[in-house]
Coordinates of C-alpha atoms and ligand atoms in Angstrom, one line a residue:
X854 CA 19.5 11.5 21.9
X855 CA 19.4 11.0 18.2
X856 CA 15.4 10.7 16.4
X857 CA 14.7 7.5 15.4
X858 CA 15.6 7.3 11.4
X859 CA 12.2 7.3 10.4
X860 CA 13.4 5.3 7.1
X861 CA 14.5 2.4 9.6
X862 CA 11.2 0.0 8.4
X863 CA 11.4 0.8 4.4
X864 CA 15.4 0.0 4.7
X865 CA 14.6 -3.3 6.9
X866 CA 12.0 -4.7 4.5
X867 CA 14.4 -4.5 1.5
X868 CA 17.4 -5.9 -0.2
X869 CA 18.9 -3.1 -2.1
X870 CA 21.1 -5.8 -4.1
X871 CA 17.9 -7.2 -5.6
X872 CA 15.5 -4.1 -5.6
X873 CA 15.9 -1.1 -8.0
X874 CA 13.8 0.8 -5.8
X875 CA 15.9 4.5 -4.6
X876 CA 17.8 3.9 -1.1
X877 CA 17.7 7.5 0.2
X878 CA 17.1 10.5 -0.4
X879 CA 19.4 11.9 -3.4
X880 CA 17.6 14.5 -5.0
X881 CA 16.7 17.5 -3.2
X882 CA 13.4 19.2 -2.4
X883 CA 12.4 22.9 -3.4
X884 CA 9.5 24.7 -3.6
X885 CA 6.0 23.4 -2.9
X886 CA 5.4 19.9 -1.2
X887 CA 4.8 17.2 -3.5
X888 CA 2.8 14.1 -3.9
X889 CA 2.3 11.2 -5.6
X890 CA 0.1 8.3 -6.8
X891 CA 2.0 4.7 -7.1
X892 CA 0.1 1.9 -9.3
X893 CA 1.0 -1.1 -8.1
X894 CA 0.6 -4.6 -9.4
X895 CA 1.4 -6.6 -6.5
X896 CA -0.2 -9.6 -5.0
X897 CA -3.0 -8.0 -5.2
X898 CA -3.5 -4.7 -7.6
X899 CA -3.5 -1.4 -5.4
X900 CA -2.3 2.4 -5.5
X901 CA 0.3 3.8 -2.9
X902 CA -0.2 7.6 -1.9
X903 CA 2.3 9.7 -0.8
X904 CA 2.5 13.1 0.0
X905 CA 5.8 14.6 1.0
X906 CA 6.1 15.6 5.0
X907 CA 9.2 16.8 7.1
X908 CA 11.9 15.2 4.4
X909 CA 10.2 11.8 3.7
X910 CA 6.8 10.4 2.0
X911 CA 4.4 9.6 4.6
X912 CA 2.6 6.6 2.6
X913 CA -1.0 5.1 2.6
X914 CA -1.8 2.1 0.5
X915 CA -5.3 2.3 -0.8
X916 CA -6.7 -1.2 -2.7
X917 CA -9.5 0.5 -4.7
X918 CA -7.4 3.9 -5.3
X919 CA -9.0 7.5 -5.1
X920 CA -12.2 8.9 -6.0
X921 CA -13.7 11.8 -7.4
X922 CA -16.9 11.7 -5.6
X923 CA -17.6 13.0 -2.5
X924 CA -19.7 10.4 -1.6
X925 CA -17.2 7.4 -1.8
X926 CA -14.6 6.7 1.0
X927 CA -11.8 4.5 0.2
X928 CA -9.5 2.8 2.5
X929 CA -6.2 3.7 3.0
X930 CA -4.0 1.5 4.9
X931 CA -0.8 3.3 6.2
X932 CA 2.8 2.1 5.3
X933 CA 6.3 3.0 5.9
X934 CA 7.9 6.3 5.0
X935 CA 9.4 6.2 1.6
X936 CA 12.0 8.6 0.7
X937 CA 11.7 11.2 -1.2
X938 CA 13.5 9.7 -4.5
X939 CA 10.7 7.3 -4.8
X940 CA 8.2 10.2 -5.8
X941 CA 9.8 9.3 -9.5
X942 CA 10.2 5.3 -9.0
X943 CA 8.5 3.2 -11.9
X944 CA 10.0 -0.1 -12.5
X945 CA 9.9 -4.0 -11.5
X946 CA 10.1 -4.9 -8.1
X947 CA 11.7 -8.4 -8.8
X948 CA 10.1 -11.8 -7.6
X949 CA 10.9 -12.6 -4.1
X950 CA 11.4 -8.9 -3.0
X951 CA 9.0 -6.9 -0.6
X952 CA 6.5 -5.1 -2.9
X953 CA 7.6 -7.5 -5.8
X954 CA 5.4 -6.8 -8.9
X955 CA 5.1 -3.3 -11.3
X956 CA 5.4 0.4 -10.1
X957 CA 3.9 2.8 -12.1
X958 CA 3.7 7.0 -11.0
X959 CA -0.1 6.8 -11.7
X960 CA -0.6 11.2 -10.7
X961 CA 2.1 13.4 -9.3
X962 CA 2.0 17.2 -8.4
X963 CA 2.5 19.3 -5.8
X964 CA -0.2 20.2 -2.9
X965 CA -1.3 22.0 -0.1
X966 CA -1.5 21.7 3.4
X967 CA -5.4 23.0 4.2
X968 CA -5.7 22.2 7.9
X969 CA -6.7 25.0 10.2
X970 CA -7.7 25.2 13.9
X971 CA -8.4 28.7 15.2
X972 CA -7.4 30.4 11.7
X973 CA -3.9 29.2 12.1
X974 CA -2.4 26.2 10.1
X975 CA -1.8 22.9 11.6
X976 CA 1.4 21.7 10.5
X977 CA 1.4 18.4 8.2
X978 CA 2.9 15.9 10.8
X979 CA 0.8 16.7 14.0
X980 CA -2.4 17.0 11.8
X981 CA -1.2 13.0 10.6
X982 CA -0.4 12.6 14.4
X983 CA -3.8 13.5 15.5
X984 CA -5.5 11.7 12.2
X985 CA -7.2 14.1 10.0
X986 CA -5.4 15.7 7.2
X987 CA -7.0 18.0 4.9
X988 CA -5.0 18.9 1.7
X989 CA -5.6 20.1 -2.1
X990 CA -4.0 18.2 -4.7
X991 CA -2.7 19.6 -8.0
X992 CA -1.9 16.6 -9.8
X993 CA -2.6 16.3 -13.5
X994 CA -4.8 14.0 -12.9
X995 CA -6.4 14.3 -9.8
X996 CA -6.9 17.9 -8.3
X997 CA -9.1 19.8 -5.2
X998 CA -9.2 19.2 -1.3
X999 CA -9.2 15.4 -0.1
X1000 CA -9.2 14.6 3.6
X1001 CA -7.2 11.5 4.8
X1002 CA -9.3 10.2 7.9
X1003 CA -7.5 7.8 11.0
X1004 CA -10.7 5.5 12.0
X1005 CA -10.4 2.4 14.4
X1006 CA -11.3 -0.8 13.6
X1007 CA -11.0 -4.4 15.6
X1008 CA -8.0 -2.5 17.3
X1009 CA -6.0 -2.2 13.7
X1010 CA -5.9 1.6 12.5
X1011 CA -7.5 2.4 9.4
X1012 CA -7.9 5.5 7.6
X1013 CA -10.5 6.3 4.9
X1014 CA -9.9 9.0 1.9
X1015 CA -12.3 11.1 0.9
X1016 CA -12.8 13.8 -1.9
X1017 CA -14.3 16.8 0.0
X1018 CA -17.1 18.6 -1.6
X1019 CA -15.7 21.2 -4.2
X1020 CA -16.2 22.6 -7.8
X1021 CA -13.1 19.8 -8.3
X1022 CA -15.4 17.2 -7.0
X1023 CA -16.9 14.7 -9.9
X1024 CA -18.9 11.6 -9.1
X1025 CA -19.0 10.9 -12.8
X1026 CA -15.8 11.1 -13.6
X1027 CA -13.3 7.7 -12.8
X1028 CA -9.5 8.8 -13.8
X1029 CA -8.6 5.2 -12.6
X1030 CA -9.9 3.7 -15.8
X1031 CA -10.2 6.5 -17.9
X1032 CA -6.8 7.2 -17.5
X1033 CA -5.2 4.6 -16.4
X1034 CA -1.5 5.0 -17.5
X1035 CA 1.5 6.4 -16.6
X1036 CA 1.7 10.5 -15.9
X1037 CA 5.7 10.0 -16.5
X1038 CA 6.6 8.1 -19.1
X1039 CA 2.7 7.4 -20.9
X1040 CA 3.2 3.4 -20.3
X1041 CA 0.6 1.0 -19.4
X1042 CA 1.3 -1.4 -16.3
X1043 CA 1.9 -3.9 -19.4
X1044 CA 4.4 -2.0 -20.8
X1045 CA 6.4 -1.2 -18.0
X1046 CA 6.8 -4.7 -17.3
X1047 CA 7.5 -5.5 -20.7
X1048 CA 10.1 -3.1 -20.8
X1049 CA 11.7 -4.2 -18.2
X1050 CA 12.2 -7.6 -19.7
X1051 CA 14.2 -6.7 -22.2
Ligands
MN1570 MN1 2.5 -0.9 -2.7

């Protein structure tokens, strides 16, 4: 028996005639796992994180993004597995397309997997399985432990992510507006879009 593709839902939400968005996997991975931070100027604004696990992106979408404060939990709503091209994908999803609106890479790095149960490590999948990831991000803009949480709510599964408390952790500091543009190519949302229309 084969294992279910697990980009079966990204493919069957998307026309890759209209889309620019990567079909597969092209690139390779080496070295350290990566993640990334997706701005997204949907229907409604929101940021998609992804952190790279067994050969795809697992993917959360989270409305109000991340924080740097301990104190605040965000929502993170989980999505389909992206593959692993999509960790560089800026562009114009085009009206009338899944997702349609502006991609921007927000943050991207590299992390690592922090979850331990009787001093050995808990690999990334069954710690997602069993909801409750713990991980350090080194992004340039966002770095130190975060915990991605599964909670239940009228039946629907919701997660909440939360900056754990280390010397990383800053309640006043708000990378979402301080720096709000592009870690690949330095654009604004604006400007992407612009670009695009050319
Ligand atoms: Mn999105």
């Amino acid at each position: 028996m084969t294992k279910e593709d697990p980009l079966k839902d990204y493919h069957k939400k998307r026309n890759f005639d209209r889309t620019p968005e990567p079909f597969s996997n092209q690139k390779s991975s080496k070295g350290k796992a990566r993640f990334v931070i997706q701005k997204h100027d949907a229907r409604t604004l929101h940021y998609d994180f992804r952190l790279e696990v067994g050969g795809v992106l697992k993917s959360w979408a989270i409305p109000k993004g991340p924080s740097m404060d301990p104190s605040e939990k965000r929502l993170a709503i989980p999505t389909e597995d992206h593959p692993l091209d999509y960790i560089d994908f800026e562009g114009v999803i085009p009206e009338g397309s899944y997702g349609a609106g502006t991609v921007m890479v927000w943050d991207t790095g590299t992390y690592r997997n922090l979850n331990k149960k009787d001093d050995e490590i808990v690999p990334m999948e069954r710690a997602i399985e069993e909801g409750h990831v713990d991980f350090w991000l080194e992004g340039e803009k966002l770095k130190g432990g975060y915990a991605l949480i599964r909670t239940a709510r009228k039946d629907r599964k919701f997660w909440l992510l939360v900056k754990m408390k280390d010397d990383e952790a800053d309640a006043g500091r708000n990378p979402l507006v301080e720096q709000p543009e592009s870690v690949l190519s330095g654009r604004t949302l604006d400007e992407i879009a612009e670009d695009e229309n050319e």
